[in-house]
Short mmCIF file of C-alpha atoms in Angstrom, two decimals:
data_model
loop_
_atom_site.label_atom_id
_atom_site.label_comp_id
_atom_site.label_asym_id
_atom_site.label_seq_id
_atom_site.Cartn_x
_atom_site.Cartn_y
_atom_site.Cartn_z
CA MET A 1 107.02 362.55 13.64
CA LYS A 2 108.92 359.67 12.07
CA THR A 3 108.60 356.33 13.86
CA PHE A 4 110.74 353.22 13.46
CA ASP A 5 109.08 349.97 14.52
CA PHE A 6 111.65 347.22 14.49
CA CYS A 7 109.17 344.77 16.02
CA SER A 8 108.16 343.85 12.48
CA PHE A 9 111.41 341.86 12.34
CA ASN A 10 109.60 339.08 14.21
CA CYS A 11 111.94 339.52 17.18
CA VAL A 12 111.68 341.56 20.34
CA LEU A 13 113.58 344.83 19.96
CA LEU A 14 115.79 345.53 22.96
CA PHE A 15 117.00 349.08 23.42
CA PHE A 16 120.34 349.71 25.09
CA LEU A 17 121.03 353.26 26.23
CA PHE A 18 124.45 352.36 27.44
CA VAL A 19 127.29 354.01 29.24
CA PHE A 20 128.37 351.12 31.44
CA PHE A 21 130.05 347.82 30.69
CA GLN A 22 126.99 345.87 31.89
CA GLU A 23 124.89 347.09 28.95
CA CYS A 24 127.64 346.15 26.48
CA ILE A 25 127.80 342.55 27.75
CA LEU A 26 124.02 342.18 27.89
CA SER A 27 123.67 343.50 24.34
CA GLY A 28 126.05 340.82 23.12
CA ILE A 29 124.27 338.10 25.09
CA MET A 30 120.82 339.13 23.86
CA SER A 31 122.04 339.32 20.26
CA VAL A 32 123.40 335.78 20.52
CA LYS A 33 119.98 334.71 21.83
CA GLY A 34 118.38 336.04 18.64
CA LYS A 35 116.92 339.30 19.97
CA LYS A 36 116.78 342.37 17.76
CA VAL A 37 119.08 344.86 19.48
CA LEU A 38 119.57 348.58 18.95
CA HIS A 39 122.21 350.53 20.89
CA MET A 40 121.93 354.27 21.33
CA ASP A 41 124.54 356.27 23.23
CA ARG A 42 124.75 360.00 23.82
CA ASN A 43 128.54 359.66 23.76
CA SER A 44 130.69 359.40 20.65
CA TYR A 45 132.52 356.34 21.99
CA TYR A 46 131.75 353.00 23.65
CA GLY A 47 131.75 352.36 27.37
CA ALA A 48 132.04 355.90 28.85
CA GLU A 49 133.10 355.14 32.44
CA SER A 50 134.57 351.83 31.28
CA ALA A 51 136.36 353.54 28.39
CA SER A 52 140.08 354.27 28.14
CA ILE A 53 141.12 357.88 27.54
CA THR A 54 143.49 358.51 24.62
CA PRO A 55 145.47 360.57 23.76
CA LEU A 56 146.65 362.75 26.63
CA GLU A 57 147.27 365.98 24.73
CA ASP A 58 144.74 368.77 24.71
CA VAL A 59 143.47 368.57 21.14
CA SER A 60 139.95 369.16 19.91
CA ARG A 61 139.57 366.01 17.81
CA PRO A 62 141.17 362.62 17.29
CA LYS A 63 142.89 361.79 14.03
CA THR A 64 139.61 360.63 12.51
CA SER A 65 136.49 362.36 13.77
CA VAL A 66 133.77 360.22 15.27
CA ASN A 67 131.20 363.00 14.87
CA LEU A 68 129.77 361.39 11.76
CA PRO A 69 126.15 360.99 10.68
CA SER A 70 124.59 357.94 12.34
CA VAL A 71 124.42 355.82 9.19
CA LEU A 72 128.02 356.60 8.17
CA ARG A 73 129.16 356.01 11.75
CA GLN A 74 127.58 352.54 11.68
CA THR A 75 129.35 351.88 8.38
CA VAL A 76 132.69 352.79 9.95
CA LEU A 77 131.87 350.46 12.85
CA CYS A 78 131.09 347.60 10.47
CA LEU A 79 134.31 348.17 8.52
CA CYS A 80 136.28 348.07 11.74
CA VAL A 81 134.43 344.95 12.88
CA CYS A 82 135.35 343.10 9.70
CA ILE A 83 138.91 344.34 9.32
CA VAL A 84 140.19 345.07 12.79
CA GLY A 85 139.08 342.19 14.99
CA ASP A 86 141.74 339.56 14.53
CA GLY A 87 142.46 338.76 18.15
CA VAL A 88 145.40 341.15 18.54
CA GLY A 89 143.44 344.06 19.98
CA PHE A 90 141.04 346.48 18.34
CA ARG A 91 142.98 349.64 18.94
CA SER A 92 146.30 348.42 17.55
CA ARG A 93 144.64 347.64 14.22
CA ALA A 94 142.36 350.67 14.24
CA CYS A 95 145.33 352.99 14.58
CA LYS A 96 146.75 351.63 11.33
CA LEU A 97 143.47 352.50 9.64
CA GLY A 98 143.41 355.97 11.19
CA VAL A 99 140.12 355.15 12.92
CA SER A 100 139.32 355.90 16.54
CA LEU A 101 137.50 352.88 17.88
CA GLY A 102 135.54 353.18 21.08
CA SER A 103 138.02 355.08 23.23
CA ALA A 104 137.08 358.40 24.75
CA SER A 105 139.44 360.15 22.38
CA SER A 106 137.33 363.29 22.05
CA LEU A 107 137.53 363.75 25.83
CA GLN A 108 141.26 363.63 26.42
CA LEU A 109 142.39 363.18 29.98
CA TYR A 110 143.55 366.78 30.52
CA GLN A 111 140.32 368.11 29.04
CA ARG A 112 138.09 365.75 30.99
CA PHE A 113 139.62 366.77 34.33
CA HIS A 114 139.79 370.47 33.36
CA LEU A 115 143.56 370.73 33.65
CA PRO A 116 145.06 373.67 31.75
CA GLY A 117 147.76 373.37 29.12
CA THR A 118 149.25 370.23 27.64
CA PRO A 119 151.12 367.26 29.10
CA PRO A 120 154.89 367.81 29.53
CA GLU A 121 157.27 366.28 27.00
CA SER A 122 158.39 363.81 29.67
CA MET A 123 155.08 361.96 29.21
CA GLY A 124 156.03 360.97 25.67
CA LYS A 125 153.60 360.68 22.77
CA GLY A 126 149.96 361.22 23.62
CA ARG A 127 148.78 358.38 21.40
CA ASP A 128 150.79 355.90 23.53
CA TRP A 129 148.36 356.40 26.41
CA ASN A 130 145.09 354.56 27.09
CA VAL A 131 144.03 355.54 30.59
CA ASP A 132 141.11 353.74 32.25
CA LEU A 133 138.57 355.89 34.05
CA VAL A 134 137.49 353.02 36.32
CA PRO A 135 140.18 350.61 37.57
CA LYS A 136 139.22 346.95 37.24
CA PHE A 137 141.05 343.64 36.85
CA LEU A 138 139.58 340.29 35.76
CA MET A 139 139.73 337.27 38.05
CA ALA A 140 141.45 334.60 35.96
CA ASN A 141 138.84 332.01 36.92
CA GLY A 142 136.00 334.48 37.44
CA GLN A 143 132.63 335.03 35.82
CA LEU A 144 133.74 337.62 33.27
CA VAL A 145 136.54 335.43 31.92
CA ARG A 146 134.02 332.63 31.57
CA MET A 147 131.72 334.96 29.61
CA LEU A 148 134.60 335.99 27.36
CA LEU A 149 135.59 332.39 26.67
CA ILE A 150 132.11 331.03 25.98
CA THR A 151 131.20 333.91 23.65
CA GLN A 152 134.66 333.73 22.02
CA VAL A 153 135.16 337.45 22.56
CA THR A 154 138.70 336.45 23.59
CA ARG A 155 139.43 336.24 19.85
CA TYR A 156 139.52 340.01 19.72
CA LEU A 157 141.57 340.63 22.88
CA ASP A 158 144.97 339.91 24.36
CA PHE A 159 145.59 339.76 28.10
CA LYS A 160 148.51 339.91 30.48
CA VAL A 161 148.71 338.52 34.01
CA ILE A 162 148.97 341.13 36.76
CA GLU A 163 152.33 340.45 38.36
CA GLY A 164 151.51 340.74 42.05
CA SER A 165 148.80 341.07 44.71
CA TYR A 166 149.64 342.91 47.92
CA VAL A 167 148.03 343.84 51.22
CA TYR A 168 148.73 346.84 53.47
CA LYS A 169 149.72 346.33 57.09
CA GLY A 170 151.20 348.84 59.50
CA GLY A 171 152.20 351.32 56.79
CA LYS A 172 153.94 348.69 54.64
CA ILE A 173 152.80 346.34 51.88
CA TYR A 174 153.22 342.57 51.80
CA LYS A 175 152.57 339.94 49.15
CA VAL A 176 149.24 338.21 49.76
CA PRO A 177 149.81 334.54 50.68
CA SER A 178 147.13 332.27 49.23
CA THR A 179 148.75 328.82 49.17
CA GLU A 180 150.17 326.66 51.92
CA THR A 181 153.73 327.24 50.67
CA GLU A 182 153.31 331.03 50.50
CA ALA A 183 151.71 331.08 53.93
CA LEU A 184 154.77 329.42 55.48
CA ALA A 185 157.17 331.77 53.67
CA SER A 186 155.24 335.01 54.28
CA SER A 187 156.67 337.77 56.45
CA LEU A 188 153.12 338.95 57.07
CA MET A 189 152.66 336.53 59.99
CA GLY A 190 154.61 335.06 62.87
CA LEU A 191 155.61 331.39 62.98
CA PHE A 192 152.63 330.08 64.95
CA GLU A 193 150.19 332.25 63.00
CA LYS A 194 151.57 330.78 59.77
CA ARG A 195 150.80 327.25 60.93
CA ARG A 196 147.27 328.13 61.94
CA PHE A 197 146.68 329.96 58.64
CA ARG A 198 148.05 327.00 56.70
CA LYS A 199 145.54 324.71 58.43
CA PHE A 200 142.78 327.17 57.55
CA LEU A 201 143.77 327.15 53.85
CA VAL A 202 143.83 323.34 53.81
CA PHE A 203 140.33 323.31 55.36
CA VAL A 204 139.03 325.77 52.73
CA ALA A 205 140.63 323.87 49.84
CA ASN A 206 139.09 320.57 50.94
CA PHE A 207 135.68 321.95 51.97
CA ASP A 208 132.80 320.44 50.01
CA GLU A 209 129.25 321.27 51.09
CA ASN A 210 128.10 317.94 49.63
CA ASP A 211 130.59 315.91 51.65
CA PRO A 212 130.08 316.11 55.45
CA LYS A 213 133.50 314.52 56.03
CA THR A 214 135.20 317.71 54.80
CA MET A 215 133.16 320.07 56.96
CA GLU A 216 134.74 319.31 60.35
CA GLY A 217 131.45 320.04 62.12
CA VAL A 218 130.78 323.26 60.22
CA ASP A 219 127.29 323.96 58.89
CA PRO A 220 127.84 326.04 55.71
CA LYS A 221 124.35 327.57 55.97
CA LYS A 222 124.50 328.50 59.65
CA THR A 223 128.09 328.76 60.88
CA THR A 224 129.36 332.33 60.54
CA MET A 225 132.76 333.25 59.13
CA ARG A 226 133.64 334.79 62.48
CA ALA A 227 133.16 331.35 64.06
CA ILE A 228 135.41 329.77 61.39
CA PHE A 229 138.22 332.22 62.16
CA GLN A 230 137.80 331.49 65.86
CA LYS A 231 137.93 327.76 65.12
CA PHE A 232 141.45 328.21 63.70
CA SER A 233 142.49 330.86 66.29
CA LEU A 234 143.36 333.42 63.60
CA GLY A 235 144.31 336.92 64.75
CA GLN A 236 142.70 340.18 63.62
CA GLU A 237 145.38 341.07 61.06
CA VAL A 238 145.15 337.64 59.42
CA ILE A 239 141.36 337.97 59.39
CA ASP A 240 141.76 341.37 57.71
CA PHE A 241 143.83 340.19 54.76
CA THR A 242 141.87 336.95 54.42
CA GLY A 243 138.50 338.67 54.23
CA HIS A 244 139.59 341.66 52.18
CA SER A 245 142.53 340.46 50.04
CA LEU A 246 141.47 336.85 49.41
CA ALA A 247 137.67 336.91 49.71
CA LEU A 248 137.67 340.52 48.38
CA TYR A 249 134.98 341.88 50.70
CA ARG A 250 134.73 345.67 50.97
CA THR A 251 133.50 345.74 54.59
CA ASP A 252 133.39 343.41 57.61
CA GLU A 253 129.68 342.62 57.33
CA TYR A 254 130.55 339.15 56.00
CA LEU A 255 131.90 338.07 59.41
CA ASP A 256 128.43 337.49 60.84
CA GLN A 257 126.99 335.84 57.72
CA PRO A 258 127.03 332.11 56.81
CA CYS A 259 130.53 331.03 55.81
CA MET A 260 129.80 329.33 52.47
CA ASP A 261 130.05 332.47 50.34
CA THR A 262 133.38 333.43 51.90
CA ILE A 263 134.78 329.92 51.40
CA ASN A 264 133.77 330.04 47.73
CA ARG A 265 135.37 333.48 47.32
CA ILE A 266 138.67 332.27 48.76
CA LYS A 267 138.53 329.22 46.48
CA LEU A 268 137.95 331.50 43.48
CA TYR A 269 141.02 333.53 44.42
CA SER A 270 143.16 330.40 44.81
CA GLU A 271 141.87 328.81 41.59
CA SER A 272 142.48 332.05 39.69
CA LEU A 273 146.01 332.27 41.09
CA ALA A 274 146.69 328.65 40.15
CA ARG A 275 145.94 329.34 36.47
CA TYR A 276 148.90 331.64 35.87
CA GLY A 277 150.92 331.74 39.09
CA LYS A 278 151.88 335.40 39.59
CA SER A 279 148.48 336.69 40.71
CA PRO A 280 144.80 335.83 40.21
CA TYR A 281 144.22 338.88 37.98
CA LEU A 282 144.26 339.53 34.23
CA TYR A 283 144.25 342.81 32.30
CA PRO A 284 143.54 343.45 28.59
CA LEU A 285 146.25 345.03 26.45
CA TYR A 286 145.35 348.58 25.37
CA GLY A 287 143.09 349.07 28.38
CA LEU A 288 139.63 348.17 29.65
CA GLY A 289 138.05 350.01 26.74
CA GLU A 290 138.78 346.90 24.69
CA LEU A 291 136.19 344.90 26.66
CA PRO A 292 133.03 346.84 25.70
CA GLN A 293 134.33 346.94 22.12
CA GLY A 294 134.66 343.15 22.10
CA PHE A 295 131.07 342.63 23.21
CA ALA A 296 129.94 345.37 20.82
CA ARG A 297 131.44 343.38 17.98
CA LEU A 298 129.75 340.21 19.23
CA SER A 299 126.39 341.99 19.09
CA ALA A 300 127.14 343.42 15.63
CA ILE A 301 127.99 339.98 14.25
CA PHE A 302 124.57 338.76 15.42
CA GLY A 303 122.69 341.70 13.91
CA GLY A 304 122.99 344.40 16.57
CA THR A 305 122.77 348.03 15.37
CA TYR A 306 124.73 350.94 16.86
CA MET A 307 124.05 354.67 17.02
CA LEU A 308 126.71 356.70 18.82
CA ASN A 309 126.56 360.44 19.54
CA LYS A 310 122.77 360.10 19.65
CA PRO A 311 120.99 362.44 22.09
CA ILE A 312 118.12 360.87 24.03
CA GLU A 313 115.19 363.27 24.24
CA GLU A 314 112.58 361.07 25.87
CA ILE A 315 111.83 357.53 26.97
CA VAL A 316 108.33 356.96 25.60
CA MET A 317 105.90 355.27 28.01
CA GLU A 318 102.34 354.01 27.53
CA ASN A 319 100.25 352.76 30.47
CA GLY A 320 103.36 352.64 32.67
CA LYS A 321 105.37 350.52 30.22
CA VAL A 322 108.21 351.51 27.91
CA VAL A 323 107.30 351.46 24.21
CA GLY A 324 110.13 353.43 22.63
CA VAL A 325 112.86 356.05 22.73
CA LYS A 326 112.73 359.49 21.11
CA SER A 327 115.89 360.97 19.59
CA GLU A 328 116.23 363.98 17.29
CA GLY A 329 112.50 364.02 16.61
CA GLU A 330 112.30 360.32 15.73
CA ILE A 331 110.94 357.42 17.78
CA ALA A 332 112.24 353.88 17.71
CA ARG A 333 109.83 351.33 19.18
CA CYS A 334 110.84 348.65 21.66
CA LYS A 335 109.44 346.22 24.21
CA GLN A 336 112.31 346.29 26.72
CA LEU A 337 114.94 348.90 27.60
CA ILE A 338 118.27 348.46 29.37
CA CYS A 339 120.14 351.56 30.48
CA ASP A 340 122.50 353.02 33.04
CA PRO A 341 121.20 355.29 35.84
CA SER A 342 122.02 358.57 34.06
CA TYR A 343 119.16 358.07 31.58
CA VAL A 344 116.44 357.52 34.22
CA MET A 345 117.35 359.53 37.31
CA ASP A 346 113.75 359.37 38.53
CA ARG A 347 113.99 355.58 38.80
CA VAL A 348 117.22 355.31 40.83
CA LYS A 349 118.49 356.34 44.24
CA LYS A 350 121.89 357.57 45.36
CA VAL A 351 123.58 355.12 47.72
CA GLY A 352 127.02 356.70 48.14
CA GLN A 353 130.07 358.09 46.39
CA VAL A 354 133.41 356.78 45.14
CA ILE A 355 136.63 358.74 44.86
CA ARG A 356 139.13 357.66 42.20
CA VAL A 357 142.57 359.20 41.69
CA ILE A 358 144.46 358.43 38.48
CA CYS A 359 148.21 358.90 39.04
CA ILE A 360 150.89 359.08 36.36
CA LEU A 361 154.19 357.71 37.69
CA SER A 362 157.73 357.42 36.33
CA HIS A 363 158.51 354.49 38.61
CA PRO A 364 156.95 351.23 39.84
CA ILE A 365 155.39 351.20 43.31
CA ALA A 366 158.02 350.83 46.03
CA ASN A 367 158.54 347.48 47.77
CA THR A 368 156.90 345.48 44.95
CA GLY A 369 160.16 344.26 43.40
CA ASP A 370 159.95 346.74 40.48
CA ILE A 371 157.14 344.81 38.80
CA ASN A 372 155.12 346.39 35.99
CA SER A 373 151.66 345.73 37.46
CA CYS A 374 150.03 344.94 40.78
CA GLN A 375 147.05 345.36 43.05
CA ILE A 376 147.24 346.64 46.62
CA ILE A 377 144.36 346.38 49.09
CA ILE A 378 144.36 348.50 52.23
CA PRO A 379 141.92 346.78 54.65
CA GLN A 380 139.55 349.13 56.46
CA ASN A 381 140.80 348.28 59.95
CA GLN A 382 144.38 349.20 59.02
CA VAL A 383 143.38 352.83 58.48
CA ASN A 384 140.37 353.09 60.83
CA ARG A 385 137.75 353.16 58.10
CA LYS A 386 134.54 351.34 57.23
CA HIS A 387 135.58 350.55 53.64
CA ASP A 388 138.77 349.29 52.02
CA ILE A 389 141.07 351.39 49.84
CA TYR A 390 142.21 349.89 46.52
CA VAL A 391 145.22 350.57 44.33
CA CYS A 392 145.79 349.03 40.93
CA MET A 393 148.85 349.71 38.79
CA ILE A 394 149.48 348.96 35.11
CA SER A 395 152.17 350.32 32.80
CA PHE A 396 153.78 350.65 29.39
CA ALA A 397 154.01 346.83 29.38
CA HIS A 398 150.22 346.74 28.80
CA ASN A 399 150.26 349.29 25.94
CA VAL A 400 148.48 351.87 28.09
CA ALA A 401 151.36 354.28 28.78
CA ALA A 402 154.45 355.75 27.17
CA ALA A 403 157.74 353.89 27.59
CA GLY A 404 158.90 353.87 31.19
CA LYS A 405 155.61 355.23 32.55
CA TYR A 406 153.14 353.71 35.00
CA ILE A 407 149.46 354.36 35.77
CA ALA A 408 148.26 353.79 39.33
CA ILE A 409 144.60 354.31 40.21
CA ALA A 410 143.48 354.53 43.82
CA SER A 411 139.82 354.26 44.80
CA THR A 412 137.58 353.95 47.83
CA THR A 413 134.04 354.55 49.02
CA VAL A 414 133.63 358.09 50.36
CA GLU A 415 132.84 358.28 54.08
CA THR A 416 133.47 361.96 54.99
CA ASN A 417 133.34 365.46 53.51
CA GLU A 418 137.08 365.28 52.76
CA PRO A 419 137.46 362.33 50.38
CA GLU A 420 141.00 363.23 49.27
CA LYS A 421 142.19 362.91 52.87
CA GLU A 422 140.51 359.50 53.06
CA ILE A 423 142.61 358.18 50.19
CA LYS A 424 145.92 359.60 51.48
CA PRO A 425 147.27 356.21 52.69
CA ALA A 426 147.19 355.04 49.07
CA MET A 427 148.74 358.28 47.77
CA ASP A 428 151.63 357.91 50.22
CA LEU A 429 152.47 354.54 48.66
CA LEU A 430 152.71 356.08 45.19
CA GLU A 431 155.01 359.04 45.76
CA PRO A 432 156.49 360.76 43.85
CA ILE A 433 153.47 361.35 41.58
CA GLU A 434 154.10 363.10 38.25
CA GLN A 435 150.45 364.05 37.65
CA LYS A 436 147.13 363.12 39.23
CA PHE A 437 143.51 363.35 38.12
CA VAL A 438 140.83 363.26 40.85
CA SER A 439 137.18 362.34 40.32
CA ILE A 440 134.30 361.81 42.75
CA SER A 441 131.35 359.85 41.35
CA ASP A 442 127.89 359.28 42.78
CA LEU A 443 126.75 355.67 43.18
CA TYR A 444 123.22 354.77 42.10
CA GLU A 445 121.08 351.67 42.20
CA PRO A 446 117.62 351.16 40.68
CA THR A 447 114.40 351.70 42.60
CA ASP A 448 112.42 350.38 39.62
CA MET A 449 113.18 346.69 39.06
CA GLY A 450 111.49 346.75 35.64
CA THR A 451 108.68 344.30 36.39
CA GLU A 452 105.99 346.69 35.16
CA SER A 453 107.90 349.33 33.21
CA GLN A 454 110.23 346.87 31.41
CA ILE A 455 113.06 349.34 32.01
CA PHE A 456 116.07 347.53 33.44
CA ILE A 457 118.72 349.71 35.05
CA SER A 458 122.31 348.79 35.90
CA ARG A 459 124.14 349.80 39.06
CA SER A 460 127.03 352.24 39.22
CA TYR A 461 130.59 350.91 39.44
CA ASP A 462 131.74 350.41 43.02
CA ALA A 463 135.27 351.03 44.33
CA THR A 464 136.48 347.44 43.92
CA THR A 465 139.20 346.64 41.40
CA HIS A 466 137.63 343.45 40.06
CA PHE A 467 134.59 342.67 37.90
CA GLU A 468 132.83 340.15 40.16
CA THR A 469 130.29 342.66 41.52
CA THR A 470 129.67 343.90 37.96
CA CYS A 471 129.00 340.34 36.79
CA ALA A 472 126.56 339.84 39.66
CA ASP A 473 124.68 342.92 38.42
CA ILE A 474 124.60 341.52 34.88
CA LYS A 475 123.12 338.25 36.09
CA ASP A 476 120.56 340.11 38.20
CA ILE A 477 119.40 342.22 35.23
CA TYR A 478 119.23 339.12 33.04
CA LYS A 479 116.98 337.34 35.53
CA ARG A 480 114.70 340.35 35.88
CA MET A 481 114.42 340.61 32.09
CA THR A 482 113.88 336.98 31.23
CA GLY A 483 112.46 335.51 34.43
CA SER A 484 115.10 332.77 34.40
CA ASP A 485 118.56 332.37 35.93
CA PHE A 486 121.61 333.30 33.90
CA ASP A 487 122.78 330.29 31.89
CA PHE A 488 126.33 330.39 30.53
CA ALA A 489 125.47 327.69 27.97
CA GLU A 490 122.99 330.02 26.26
CA MET A 491 125.80 332.48 25.56
CA GLU A 492 127.75 330.06 23.39
CA ARG A 493 128.29 331.32 19.86
CA LYS A 494 126.96 329.19 17.03
CA LYS A 495 127.81 331.64 14.27
CA GLN A 496 131.28 332.73 13.18
CA ASP A 497 132.30 335.90 11.45
CA ILE A 498 134.21 335.79 8.17
CA PHE A 499 137.58 336.35 9.75
CA GLY A 500 136.99 333.63 12.33
CA ASP A 501 136.03 331.13 9.63
CA ALA A 502 139.11 332.03 7.61
CA ALA A 503 141.30 331.61 10.65
CA GLU A 504 140.15 328.03 11.06
#
């Protein structure tokens, strides 16, 4: 049996069996740190659940097949890395070359969801669509944007600001107020409630845990968030949209926890909103599939190697520790392995399910002012649930849909045996729906933290429509791998690719 031992390169070989976005980011980070990185993926595209499906039509292959021998496939990747990545978006340049880059193009949307036939002519050209499987936005001042900026992956991507953030109340949606001015103008609250909420926002904005004068008698490590809301006499509906639409909690467990984390979350929302004005969220042109591609390029520039469409036969262990991965009769040696739960089902546990419904629309969502993109959060208490329901909408304006078309994705944590009924409040907001695609995914988290085995496993994507929980998982894996806290400074690029040098 043929064995590859990359450890002779005088660097630790890190193996990434990746499906999720976490592995893509970590591969880029570890490559920048000088580690020898090899990616192997059973899929023929990057990102899998974080990929964008294109095109819609039911065809067997994309324009250029990705089912190439491993070496040739890596050559195609390198060509695309050198030629395509000029900061305008991978896919726009790849299409001109006739190359399918990282999208799930061999699993078109109709095929993936087992729908018969082909999309109607009203949906336009199939190649105009890039449909995300997992809905996520980036907080403009959040951790992922910071990672993108420090690593300069923003060179390869373009973003647009999401045009609005809304909250559900009493069967209707309202714009989320997050500043003093918006609080006073909002129809979400009565006059006296507005004044109390304004005082609360001023308190949060001025709060500094290192300055007792700003705390107004609050102990950030002991005072609960419930006590803070009581301090400002805020009603239940205001508490709902503050905790779930500003602090972005999924449940009400935060109410009886120390208030500091919630205060920081609300500040993050406000700071993100202040950067661009319309909402705190950003979205990459051509879909979320551009993000794993960007970090894949970062890794490639620093020596990372990729093998797509590579079946994983066995994770090779010796004395309880990973020493390699077997694929197609060959073994590649390694000292550490990072993977998603699907590769090591005996080392994870199921912790729940998420339902996601992708909806194709010919209209913007009602009562949003006909904007091209938005997020809507339906707080749990508004629909008698334990978890929030999320809706995110993007459109042709983001190069993810045909002209005049919109994509709305609703998601929530499953609580009953009838998940489609659970998400009905979101579906009612989207009518009429031209086509919908329903998926129910299991949620897993690792039972093996990797201390002995040196196998480090990511968590499944939750129902939230932002990347903050994903970034927390990345930082957790990093600490378990290296024994030290995540340091943004260590991610800074010190090497530039040829195109980047030419650009300067």
